Each structure stands twice: as structure tokens, then as C-alpha cells.
Amino acid sequence: MGKVLIHSTVTLDGFMADGDGGVDWMFGFTEAAEDREVLNDVMAEIGAVLGGANKTQTIDEGEEPYGGTLKVPVFLMTHTPHAPIEKDGTTYRFVIDDIALAVREAQDAAGDKSVTLLGGSIARQCLERGLVDEIQLHVVPVLLGKGISLFSGLENPIKLERLNTAAYASVTHLRFRVVR
Amino acid sequence: MGKVLIHSTVTLDGFMADGDGGVDWMFGFTEAAEDREVLNDVMAEIGAVLGGANKTQTIDEGEEPYGGTLKVPVFLMTHTPHAPIEKDGTTYRFVIDDIALAVREAQDAAGDKSVTLLGGSIARQCLERGLVDEIQLHVVPVLLGKGISLFSGLENPIKLERLNTAAYASVTHLRFRVVR
């Protein structure tokens, strides 16, 4: 069974997007070949993606996870039944409300590869349920002050173990294991 | 003139303390000799400390900055006049409301060394006024979910430049320059 991984690019103050969902701050930083290698390694590790209910709409609007570049099964939480969507070679499946079930289905689809969690709400809910194995962050050197936070709102403290830290140009890559 | 430095130990989600001001989460992580070296290097760089008005009370209560181990002048913001305090070889001076003046006075006292900013409010106010040169964080591998945030409430985005990243055992040491 593969790992369940929170994977996100964040600002130094932990935002995934500004208050309007914008990610302009992500771009324009110096990049080294090693940075792309770290990203490629994480991408190669991903066997399925699980996103929150709020992601369903963005798929319909043409905003696919990972910009649609990652051809792996995508599972999305939903509150009402939703038929699977086939789009550009990717299958989107919908799971009603049961997050633990959704994680299991995504893990089944991923095989030995990792399931990445898309969005803060699903990441926090899975953390709180003890369903997350590791956290991979790409920290961009910017402070936003406000926006859509990855971790804000967690109900209980979570202990981590530092696994790997890497930095070559602007971005800092951090990998942690969740201690349960 | 020395640098103005935000220096803080924080959780991965950016908290300096839990909701009750507690820092129990800071302790009990594996430490390497190199971690102590990084901390000692930062300590040796500090020539003065500037804290917010909320720190005045904690001095009276016996909670000195850096546990009282750092024998450098301490400047504290205040809303009402307060006579200097001499305590265990450290002088505490009070500056009424004018943060830019307080930074200048602390820099004068620090000489070629750095002024560190103590607490989130003073750090954010100085960031917003363009008074901060660098940020040094020691990131402890824990998520608190809520607590006293270092950066939360910043009004405007701040661009940074990554200067140094180091990790040996549990803690990740991050150093940034503020781009103005």
C-alpha cells in the first residue's frame, strides 16, 4: 500500500493561495535544475490524487489538479452523487462524504505509489483522522499575511519527524513524516 | 549599522507559542551539535533586542528575552513612560510608541551587531514599515493548528530572498533576506 502524502507549494507563512485563490506569488523565483528534479521525483511518486468537494467545481471549470499534466486517477469528495468524468485521459471519480473510504479507494488505485491530498481542508481532515503518512512542502520565499492556509484550523497538535530538507535556489523543499 | 533581524523558533505552521503562550512543543526533539552551533552563531550576532509593549509585563514577571542568557541591551515598546530597569546585568529601556525610533536606538546600542525583534506584533510592524533586513527561523517539526502566530495579520505581501537553509536533526534553520 502506498503512502498518503500532503503535497503543496506554500508561502513561508503557510498559504497555498492568496485570498482570491491567486497563486501569482508562486512564479518568478530563481530555479535550479535540482529544484525541477525534486518536483519531478515527487510527481513520479504520485499514483492517485484525492481532492476536497470544493475541487469538483474547479474541474468542471477546467482547473485540473497539477494543471492536468499528471495522468493518474483523481478522486474527489462530494456531498451528492456525481458520475465519473473522463477528461483528457484522466478519470475523475467521486466519493460521497466518507473520507477514510475515499483514501482507501485512492490507495487501491495508486497501488504502490503515493496518494496526494489536494487542498487544505482535505489535508487537515486526513491529518486529524490519522490518515496521512508524510508531508512534502515546497516553500516559496514570500509572506502573504493572509490567504488560503494549508494547516490553519487543525484541531489538535500533530507531531512530525523531519525526513528531508533541500534548497538550491529560491525554494525550500521540506519533507516530514507524521508521527502517530 | 547592524542588521534588523526577525529571530524566532516556530512550528511548521508558523506559531511561536500555543494559544496560552506555552512552548512545551519546542522541547524533546533530537538535536545535533550543528544545531547548537547555528543557535550560538545567531546569539553571537545579536547586539540588542527590541520587544513589543506586551513584553514589558513579562519582564516584570521574570520572563526575560532569551531566558536572560543574552547580556545585551533590551528595548521595549511602551504606551506610557517607564523608567529603565537594570536586572541581572541587563538594561531594559523603554520607547514610547515610535517604532522607527526604537529600531534606531536599538541599532545604535547594537553597533555593528544585529538587533533582533521579539514577538510577532513588533516583527510584523517592522516588516510593514520596511525596517527588517533578515529573518532567521528555527522550524520545529510540529503542527499546532492554532496559537500565537509570527506572521499572521501582515497587511501586505513581503518578498524574501532565501539566504541559507540548514537541517541536521529535527529542526530546520531558515534564513531569508527581505527584498524591499
mmCIF file of C-alpha atoms in Angstrom:
data_model
loop_
_atom_site.group_PDB
_atom_site.id
_atom_site.type_symbol
_atom_site.label_atom_id
_atom_site.label_comp_id
_atom_site.label_asym_id
_atom_site.label_seq_id
_atom_site.Cartn_x
_atom_site.Cartn_y
_atom_site.Cartn_z
ATOM 1 C CA MET A 1 0.000 0.000 0.000
ATOM 2 C CA GLY A 2 1.444 3.370 -0.979
ATOM 3 C CA LYS A 3 1.751 6.428 1.235
ATOM 4 C CA VAL A 4 -0.748 9.213 1.773
ATOM 5 C CA LEU A 5 1.040 12.484 1.161
ATOM 6 C CA ILE A 6 0.134 16.115 1.727
ATOM 7 C CA HIS A 7 1.852 17.830 -1.184
ATOM 8 C CA SER A 8 1.736 21.563 -1.552
ATOM 9 C CA THR A 9 3.603 24.655 -2.611
ATOM 10 C CA VAL A 10 3.232 27.207 0.163
ATOM 11 C CA THR A 11 4.467 30.629 1.169
ATOM 12 C CA LEU A 12 6.773 30.880 4.179
ATOM 13 C CA ASP A 13 3.679 31.806 6.201
ATOM 14 C CA GLY A 14 1.834 28.689 5.062
ATOM 15 C CA PHE A 15 -0.582 29.905 2.405
ATOM 16 C CA MET A 16 -1.414 27.870 -0.709
ATOM 17 C CA ALA A 17 -3.114 30.808 -2.394
ATOM 18 C CA ASP A 18 -3.973 34.428 -1.700
ATOM 19 C CA GLY A 19 -7.423 35.453 -0.501
ATOM 20 C CA ASP A 20 -8.830 35.298 -4.043
ATOM 21 C CA GLY A 21 -7.273 31.896 -4.756
ATOM 22 C CA GLY A 22 -4.466 33.513 -6.749
ATOM 23 C CA VAL A 23 -1.015 31.945 -6.985
ATOM 24 C CA ASP A 24 0.872 34.673 -8.844
ATOM 25 C CA TRP A 25 3.320 34.792 -5.930
ATOM 26 C CA MET A 26 4.492 31.283 -6.905
ATOM 27 C CA PHE A 27 6.189 32.426 -10.043
ATOM 28 C CA GLY A 28 9.283 34.390 -10.976
ATOM 29 C CA PHE A 29 11.683 32.909 -8.450
ATOM 30 C CA THR A 30 15.115 31.636 -9.391
ATOM 31 C CA GLU A 31 15.025 27.916 -10.119
ATOM 32 C CA ALA A 32 17.869 25.411 -10.272
ATOM 33 C CA ALA A 33 17.920 22.136 -12.206
ATOM 34 C CA GLU A 34 17.860 20.420 -8.792
ATOM 35 C CA ASP A 35 14.547 22.109 -7.947
ATOM 36 C CA ARG A 36 12.925 20.602 -11.021
ATOM 37 C CA GLU A 37 14.436 17.236 -10.107
ATOM 38 C CA VAL A 38 12.827 17.370 -6.636
ATOM 39 C CA LEU A 39 9.466 18.217 -8.223
ATOM 40 C CA ASN A 40 9.823 15.509 -10.861
ATOM 41 C CA ASP A 41 10.678 12.943 -8.191
ATOM 42 C CA VAL A 42 7.526 13.814 -6.235
ATOM 43 C CA MET A 43 5.403 13.756 -9.401
ATOM 44 C CA ALA A 44 6.810 10.316 -10.306
ATOM 45 C CA GLU A 45 5.827 9.083 -6.858
ATOM 46 C CA ILE A 46 2.143 10.006 -7.245
ATOM 47 C CA GLY A 47 -0.288 7.232 -8.174
ATOM 48 C CA ALA A 48 -3.571 8.952 -7.368
ATOM 49 C CA VAL A 49 -4.898 12.295 -6.196
ATOM 50 C CA LEU A 50 -7.630 12.950 -3.634
ATOM 51 C CA GLY A 51 -9.271 16.353 -3.529
ATOM 52 C CA GLY A 52 -11.961 18.022 -1.459
ATOM 53 C CA ALA A 53 -15.541 18.667 -2.525
ATOM 54 C CA ASN A 54 -14.641 22.241 -3.435
ATOM 55 C CA LYS A 55 -12.401 20.879 -6.200
ATOM 56 C CA THR A 56 -15.329 19.376 -8.131
ATOM 57 C CA GLN A 57 -16.377 22.744 -9.428
ATOM 58 C CA THR A 58 -12.869 23.706 -10.487
ATOM 59 C CA ILE A 59 -12.580 20.504 -12.569
ATOM 60 C CA ASP A 60 -15.786 21.462 -14.366
ATOM 61 C CA GLU A 61 -14.251 24.872 -14.931
ATOM 62 C CA GLY A 62 -11.128 23.345 -16.447
ATOM 63 C CA GLU A 63 -8.761 23.641 -13.478
ATOM 64 C CA GLU A 64 -7.363 20.153 -13.170
ATOM 65 C CA PRO A 65 -5.058 19.069 -10.326
ATOM 66 C CA TYR A 66 -1.393 19.565 -11.242
ATOM 67 C CA GLY A 67 -2.537 21.511 -14.303
ATOM 68 C CA GLY A 68 -3.768 18.260 -15.892
ATOM 69 C CA THR A 69 -0.175 17.127 -16.501
ATOM 70 C CA LEU A 70 -0.375 14.201 -14.110
ATOM 71 C CA LYS A 71 -2.196 11.285 -15.769
ATOM 72 C CA VAL A 72 -3.330 9.445 -12.635
ATOM 73 C CA PRO A 73 -6.809 8.708 -11.249
ATOM 74 C CA VAL A 74 -8.302 11.626 -9.358
ATOM 75 C CA PHE A 75 -10.788 11.108 -6.516
ATOM 76 C CA LEU A 76 -12.925 13.988 -5.357
ATOM 77 C CA MET A 77 -15.109 14.265 -2.294
ATOM 78 C CA THR A 78 -18.708 15.209 -2.972
ATOM 79 C CA HIS A 79 -21.869 15.719 -0.933
ATOM 80 C CA THR A 80 -24.190 14.487 -3.699
ATOM 81 C CA PRO A 81 -23.754 11.649 -6.219
ATOM 82 C CA HIS A 82 -21.729 12.624 -9.251
ATOM 83 C CA ALA A 83 -20.992 10.401 -12.271
ATOM 84 C CA PRO A 84 -17.307 9.806 -13.084
ATOM 85 C CA ILE A 85 -15.776 12.258 -15.544
ATOM 86 C CA GLU A 86 -13.292 11.298 -18.257
ATOM 87 C CA LYS A 87 -11.276 14.285 -19.372
ATOM 88 C CA ASP A 88 -8.013 14.426 -21.343
ATOM 89 C CA GLY A 89 -7.063 10.899 -20.336
ATOM 90 C CA THR A 90 -7.761 11.348 -16.648
ATOM 91 C CA THR A 91 -10.626 9.712 -14.764
ATOM 92 C CA TYR A 92 -12.311 11.716 -12.010
ATOM 93 C CA ARG A 93 -14.233 9.608 -9.527
ATOM 94 C CA PHE A 94 -16.456 10.963 -6.792
ATOM 95 C CA VAL A 95 -16.801 9.692 -3.228
ATOM 96 C CA ILE A 96 -19.689 10.837 -1.039
ATOM 97 C CA ASP A 97 -18.609 12.272 2.342
ATOM 98 C CA ASP A 98 -16.622 9.275 3.690
ATOM 99 C CA ILE A 99 -13.019 10.483 3.706
ATOM 100 C CA ALA A 100 -11.489 7.263 5.043
ATOM 101 C CA LEU A 101 -13.233 5.347 2.234
ATOM 102 C CA ALA A 102 -12.006 7.878 -0.318
ATOM 103 C CA VAL A 103 -8.415 7.478 0.931
ATOM 104 C CA ARG A 104 -8.731 3.679 0.670
ATOM 105 C CA GLU A 105 -10.129 3.864 -2.864
ATOM 106 C CA ALA A 106 -7.375 6.269 -3.907
ATOM 107 C CA GLN A 107 -4.747 3.987 -2.345
ATOM 108 C CA ASP A 108 -6.178 0.992 -4.179
ATOM 109 C CA ALA A 109 -5.954 2.926 -7.432
ATOM 110 C CA ALA A 110 -2.408 4.136 -6.658
ATOM 111 C CA GLY A 111 -1.021 0.645 -5.990
ATOM 112 C CA ASP A 112 2.499 1.017 -4.574
ATOM 113 C CA LYS A 113 2.565 4.714 -5.391
ATOM 114 C CA SER A 114 1.512 7.624 -3.183
ATOM 115 C CA VAL A 115 -1.841 9.340 -2.913
ATOM 116 C CA THR A 116 -1.513 13.120 -2.730
ATOM 117 C CA LEU A 117 -4.107 15.227 -0.978
ATOM 118 C CA LEU A 118 -5.256 18.306 -2.801
ATOM 119 C CA GLY A 119 -6.282 21.368 -0.824
ATOM 120 C CA GLY A 120 -6.117 22.410 2.824
ATOM 121 C CA SER A 121 -9.471 21.118 4.003
ATOM 122 C CA ILE A 122 -8.919 17.527 2.865
ATOM 123 C CA ALA A 123 -5.313 17.652 4.132
ATOM 124 C CA ARG A 124 -6.405 18.784 7.599
ATOM 125 C CA GLN A 125 -9.287 16.309 7.786
ATOM 126 C CA CYS A 126 -6.972 13.446 6.855
ATOM 127 C CA LEU A 127 -4.345 14.635 9.370
ATOM 128 C CA GLU A 128 -6.964 14.705 12.111
ATOM 129 C CA ARG A 129 -8.093 11.183 11.224
ATOM 130 C CA GLY A 130 -4.525 9.822 11.300
ATOM 131 C CA LEU A 131 -4.626 9.054 7.581
ATOM 132 C CA VAL A 132 -1.534 10.998 6.479
ATOM 133 C CA ASP A 133 1.914 9.392 6.243
ATOM 134 C CA GLU A 134 4.071 12.250 5.021
ATOM 135 C CA ILE A 135 4.071 15.953 4.169
ATOM 136 C CA GLN A 136 6.019 17.390 1.239
ATOM 137 C CA LEU A 137 6.183 21.168 1.020
ATOM 138 C CA HIS A 138 7.839 23.477 -1.452
ATOM 139 C CA VAL A 139 8.260 26.736 0.449
ATOM 140 C CA VAL A 140 8.374 29.863 -1.713
ATOM 141 C CA PRO A 141 10.210 32.823 -0.137
ATOM 142 C CA VAL A 142 7.287 35.177 0.228
ATOM 143 C CA LEU A 143 4.986 36.235 3.062
ATOM 144 C CA LEU A 144 1.360 36.827 2.097
ATOM 145 C CA GLY A 145 -0.033 37.695 5.528
ATOM 146 C CA LYS A 146 -3.424 36.331 4.549
ATOM 147 C CA GLY A 147 -4.915 33.877 2.108
ATOM 148 C CA ILE A 148 -5.915 30.228 1.929
ATOM 149 C CA SER A 149 -3.919 28.393 4.563
ATOM 150 C CA LEU A 150 -2.765 24.795 4.308
ATOM 151 C CA PHE A 151 -2.799 23.976 8.019
ATOM 152 C CA SER A 152 -4.800 26.720 9.751
ATOM 153 C CA GLY A 153 -7.753 25.282 11.647
ATOM 154 C CA LEU A 154 -6.228 21.962 12.664
ATOM 155 C CA GLU A 155 -7.971 20.954 15.851
ATOM 156 C CA ASN A 156 -5.121 19.125 17.582
ATOM 157 C CA PRO A 157 -1.322 19.335 17.528
ATOM 158 C CA ILE A 158 0.442 16.916 15.191
ATOM 159 C CA LYS A 159 3.988 15.733 15.809
ATOM 160 C CA LEU A 160 6.217 15.360 12.798
ATOM 161 C CA GLU A 161 9.610 13.894 12.065
ATOM 162 C CA ARG A 162 11.885 15.741 9.670
ATOM 163 C CA LEU A 163 12.806 13.421 6.809
ATOM 164 C CA ASN A 164 14.487 15.614 4.240
ATOM 165 C CA THR A 165 15.360 19.263 3.662
ATOM 166 C CA ALA A 166 16.724 20.594 0.393
ATOM 167 C CA ALA A 167 17.301 24.042 -1.056
ATOM 168 C CA TYR A 168 19.201 25.041 -4.163
ATOM 169 C CA ALA A 169 17.882 28.366 -5.435
ATOM 170 C CA SER A 170 14.818 30.205 -4.083
ATOM 171 C CA VAL A 171 12.536 27.409 -2.968
ATOM 172 C CA THR A 172 12.996 25.261 0.157
ATOM 173 C CA HIS A 173 11.821 21.647 -0.091
ATOM 174 C CA LEU A 174 10.708 20.113 3.194
ATOM 175 C CA ARG A 175 9.652 16.542 3.801
ATOM 176 C CA PHE A 176 8.212 15.275 7.069
ATOM 177 C CA ARG A 177 6.767 12.053 8.407
ATOM 178 C CA VAL A 178 3.635 12.254 10.543
ATOM 179 C CA VAL A 179 4.237 10.689 13.963
ATOM 180 C CA ARG A 180 1.121 8.772 15.094
ATOM 181 C CA MET B 1 24.975 49.885 11.272
ATOM 182 C CA GLY B 2 23.973 46.308 12.098
ATOM 183 C CA LYS B 3 21.033 44.396 10.673
ATOM 184 C CA VAL B 4 17.489 44.222 11.965
ATOM 185 C CA LEU B 5 16.584 40.570 12.305
ATOM 186 C CA ILE B 6 13.351 38.721 12.997
ATOM 187 C CA HIS B 7 14.538 35.743 15.029
ATOM 188 C CA SER B 8 12.132 33.096 16.180
ATOM 189 C CA THR B 9 11.602 29.434 16.831
ATOM 190 C CA VAL B 10 8.339 28.447 15.158
ATOM 191 C CA THR B 11 6.228 25.394 14.420
ATOM 192 C CA LEU B 12 5.922 24.279 10.801
ATOM 193 C CA ASP B 13 2.596 26.136 10.744
ATOM 194 C CA GLY B 14 4.210 29.359 11.939
ATOM 195 C CA PHE B 15 3.299 29.572 15.613
ATOM 196 C CA MET B 16 5.700 30.930 18.250
ATOM 197 C CA ALA B 17 3.547 29.658 21.107
ATOM 198 C CA ASP B 18 0.305 27.824 21.673
ATOM 199 C CA GLY B 19 -2.893 29.676 22.486
ATOM 200 C CA ASP B 20 -1.908 30.012 26.158
ATOM 201 C CA GLY B 21 1.607 31.228 25.334
ATOM 202 C CA GLY B 22 3.053 27.778 26.034
ATOM 203 C CA VAL B 23 6.150 26.492 24.277
ATOM 204 C CA ASP B 24 6.265 22.908 25.533
ATOM 205 C CA TRP B 25 6.163 21.765 21.898
ATOM 206 C CA MET B 26 9.659 23.259 21.445
ATOM 207 C CA PHE B 27 11.353 20.664 23.571
ATOM 208 C CA GLY B 28 12.212 16.991 23.309
ATOM 209 C CA PHE B 29 13.345 16.916 19.686
ATOM 210 C CA THR B 30 16.591 15.316 18.596
ATOM 211 C CA GLU B 31 19.389 17.865 18.483
ATOM 212 C CA ALA B 32 22.757 17.692 16.764
ATOM 213 C CA ALA B 33 25.923 19.580 17.708
ATOM 214 C CA GLU B 34 25.434 21.534 14.488
ATOM 215 C CA ASP B 35 22.015 22.746 15.677
ATOM 216 C CA ARG B 36 23.594 24.280 18.767
ATOM 217 C CA GLU B 37 26.262 25.818 16.550
ATOM 218 C CA VAL B 38 23.620 27.536 14.398
ATOM 219 C CA LEU B 39 21.896 28.891 17.523
ATOM 220 C CA ASN B 40 25.197 30.019 19.056
ATOM 221 C CA ASP B 41 26.139 31.812 15.832
ATOM 222 C CA VAL B 42 22.857 33.721 15.841
ATOM 223 C CA MET B 43 23.205 34.540 19.541
ATOM 224 C CA ALA B 44 26.760 35.837 18.950
ATOM 225 C CA GLU B 45 25.398 38.090 16.200
ATOM 226 C CA ILE B 46 22.876 39.834 18.468
ATOM 227 C CA GLY B 47 23.828 43.261 19.849
ATOM 228 C CA ALA B 48 20.421 44.412 21.083
ATOM 229 C CA VAL B 49 16.854 43.201 21.383
ATOM 230 C CA LEU B 50 13.656 45.093 20.621
ATOM 231 C CA GLY B 51 10.371 43.809 22.017
ATOM 232 C CA GLY B 52 6.753 44.881 21.856
ATOM 233 C CA ALA B 53 4.795 46.618 24.584
ATOM 234 C CA ASN B 54 3.315 43.269 25.655
ATOM 235 C CA LYS B 55 6.808 42.159 26.680
ATOM 236 C CA THR B 56 7.080 44.827 29.428
ATOM 237 C CA GLN B 57 4.826 42.863 31.721
ATOM 238 C CA THR B 58 6.658 39.589 31.164
ATOM 239 C CA ILE B 59 9.983 41.235 32.192
ATOM 240 C CA ASP B 60 8.363 42.333 35.445
ATOM 241 C CA GLU B 61 7.178 38.754 35.856
ATOM 242 C CA GLY B 62 10.693 37.405 35.378
ATOM 243 C CA GLU B 63 10.433 36.234 31.776
ATOM 244 C CA GLU B 64 13.453 37.833 30.143
ATOM 245 C CA PRO B 65 14.138 37.636 26.407
ATOM 246 C CA TYR B 66 16.320 34.623 25.537
ATOM 247 C CA GLY B 67 15.811 33.402 29.103
ATOM 248 C CA GLY B 68 18.061 36.205 30.358
ATOM 249 C CA THR B 69 21.166 34.459 28.960
ATOM 250 C CA LEU B 70 21.879 37.165 26.392
ATOM 251 C CA LYS B 71 23.595 40.108 28.094
ATOM 252 C CA VAL B 72 22.721 42.830 25.575
ATOM 253 C CA PRO B 73 20.590 45.982 25.886
ATOM 254 C CA VAL B 74 16.877 45.310 25.559
ATOM 255 C CA PHE B 75 14.478 47.942 24.216
ATOM 256 C CA LEU B 76 10.782 47.585 24.822
ATOM 257 C CA MET B 77 7.896 49.492 23.290
ATOM 258 C CA THR B 78 5.555 51.108 25.775
ATOM 259 C CA HIS B 79 2.442 53.290 25.636
ATOM 260 C CA THR B 80 3.275 55.163 28.870
ATOM 261 C CA PRO B 81 6.638 56.355 30.234
ATOM 262 C CA HIS B 82 8.580 53.666 32.075
ATOM 263 C CA ALA B 83 11.921 54.124 33.858
ATOM 264 C CA PRO B 84 14.800 51.876 32.677
ATOM 265 C CA ILE B 85 15.170 48.603 34.561
ATOM 266 C CA GLU B 86 18.507 47.071 35.500
ATOM 267 C CA LYS B 87 18.170 43.352 36.093
ATOM 268 C CA ASP B 88 20.840 40.642 36.284
ATOM 269 C CA GLY B 89 23.301 42.713 34.260
ATOM 270 C CA THR B 90 20.831 43.625 31.502
ATOM 271 C CA THR B 91 19.426 47.101 30.911
ATOM 272 C CA TYR B 92 15.820 47.387 29.774
ATOM 273 C CA ARG B 93 14.979 50.715 28.123
ATOM 274 C CA PHE B 94 11.512 51.814 27.118
ATOM 275 C CA VAL B 95 10.477 53.678 23.969
ATOM 276 C CA ILE B 96 7.042 55.255 23.699
ATOM 277 C CA ASP B 97 5.059 54.221 20.583
ATOM 278 C CA ASP B 98 7.584 55.290 17.883
ATOM 279 C CA ILE B 99 8.784 52.000 16.406
ATOM 280 C CA ALA B 100 11.187 53.525 13.880
ATOM 281 C CA LEU B 101 12.840 55.476 16.718
ATOM 282 C CA ALA B 102 13.033 52.329 18.849
ATOM 283 C CA VAL B 103 14.732 50.450 15.982
ATOM 284 C CA ARG B 104 17.253 53.302 15.561
ATOM 285 C CA GLU B 105 18.020 53.387 19.289
ATOM 286 C CA ALA B 106 18.439 49.606 19.390
ATOM 287 C CA GLN B 107 20.694 49.759 16.321
ATOM 288 C CA ASP B 108 22.819 52.481 17.955
ATOM 289 C CA ALA B 109 23.181 50.286 21.037
ATOM 290 C CA ALA B 110 23.997 47.196 18.935
ATOM 291 C CA GLY B 111 26.812 48.854 16.983
ATOM 292 C CA ASP B 112 27.875 46.522 14.178
ATOM 293 C CA LYS B 113 25.809 43.688 15.610
ATOM 294 C CA SER B 114 22.198 42.797 14.819
ATOM 295 C CA VAL B 115 19.016 43.902 16.525
ATOM 296 C CA THR B 116 16.563 41.036 16.979
ATOM 297 C CA LEU B 117 12.837 41.647 17.151
ATOM 298 C CA LEU B 118 10.975 39.854 19.887
ATOM 299 C CA GLY B 119 7.382 38.799 19.305
ATOM 300 C CA GLY B 120 5.036 38.720 16.337
ATOM 301 C CA SER B 121 3.471 42.134 16.646
ATOM 302 C CA ILE B 122 6.752 44.071 16.627
ATOM 303 C CA ALA B 123 8.091 41.806 13.861
ATOM 304 C CA ARG B 124 5.063 42.458 11.635
ATOM 305 C CA GLN B 125 5.024 46.189 12.339
ATOM 306 C CA CYS B 126 8.699 46.459 11.446
ATOM 307 C CA LEU B 127 8.175 44.356 8.290
ATOM 308 C CA GLU B 128 5.350 46.637 7.221
ATOM 309 C CA ARG B 129 7.499 49.732 7.779
ATOM 310 C CA GLY B 130 10.402 48.292 5.741
ATOM 311 C CA LEU B 131 12.637 48.133 8.810
ATOM 312 C CA VAL B 132 13.601 44.438 8.680
ATOM 313 C CA ASP B 133 16.744 43.210 6.919
ATOM 314 C CA GLU B 134 16.618 39.468 7.517
ATOM 315 C CA ILE B 135 14.514 36.671 9.003
ATOM 316 C CA GLN B 136 16.042 33.735 10.890
ATOM 317 C CA LEU B 137 13.676 30.915 11.770
ATOM 318 C CA HIS B 138 14.223 27.645 13.589
ATOM 319 C CA VAL B 139 11.362 25.438 12.431
ATOM 320 C CA VAL B 140 10.336 22.702 14.872
ATOM 321 C CA PRO B 141 8.619 19.687 13.255
ATOM 322 C CA VAL B 142 5.202 20.082 14.819
ATOM 323 C CA LEU B 143 1.829 21.462 13.701
ATOM 324 C CA LEU B 144 -0.153 23.288 16.380
ATOM 325 C CA GLY B 145 -3.164 24.337 14.295
ATOM 326 C CA LYS B 146 -3.691 27.385 16.447
ATOM 327 C CA GLY B 147 -1.685 29.643 18.731
ATOM 328 C CA ILE B 148 0.313 32.863 18.617
ATOM 329 C CA SER B 149 1.411 33.352 15.033
ATOM 330 C CA LEU B 150 4.615 35.068 13.964
ATOM 331 C CA PHE B 151 3.380 36.435 10.649
ATOM 332 C CA SER B 152 -0.418 36.202 10.673
ATOM 333 C CA GLY B 153 -2.007 39.598 10.164
ATOM 334 C CA LEU B 154 0.603 41.107 7.876
ATOM 335 C CA GLU B 155 -1.218 43.660 5.758
ATOM 336 C CA ASN B 156 0.806 43.393 2.567
ATOM 337 C CA PRO B 157 2.821 40.655 0.848
ATOM 338 C CA ILE B 158 6.573 40.711 1.526
ATOM 339 C CA LYS B 159 9.072 39.287 -0.940
ATOM 340 C CA LEU B 160 12.019 37.422 0.503
ATOM 341 C CA GLU B 161 15.273 36.009 -0.802
ATOM 342 C CA ARG B 162 16.439 32.675 0.551
ATOM 343 C CA LEU B 163 19.900 33.112 2.085
ATOM 344 C CA ASN B 164 20.576 29.892 3.935
ATOM 345 C CA THR B 165 18.886 26.591 4.762
ATOM 346 C CA ALA B 166 20.297 24.062 7.190
ATOM 347 C CA ALA B 167 18.985 20.933 8.876
ATOM 348 C CA TYR B 168 20.858 18.287 10.841
ATOM 349 C CA ALA B 169 18.465 16.565 13.228
ATOM 350 C CA SER B 170 14.846 17.623 13.906
ATOM 351 C CA VAL B 171 14.927 21.387 13.445
ATOM 352 C CA THR B 172 15.151 23.226 10.127
ATOM 353 C CA HIS B 173 17.055 26.520 10.154
ATOM 354 C CA LEU B 174 15.905 29.035 7.545
ATOM 355 C CA ARG B 175 17.456 32.419 6.801
ATOM 356 C CA PHE B 176 15.921 34.956 4.417
ATOM 357 C CA ARG B 177 16.647 38.498 3.297
ATOM 358 C CA VAL B 178 13.720 40.899 2.999
ATOM 359 C CA VAL B 179 13.504 42.305 -0.537
ATOM 360 C CA ARG B 180 12.490 45.989 -0.419
#
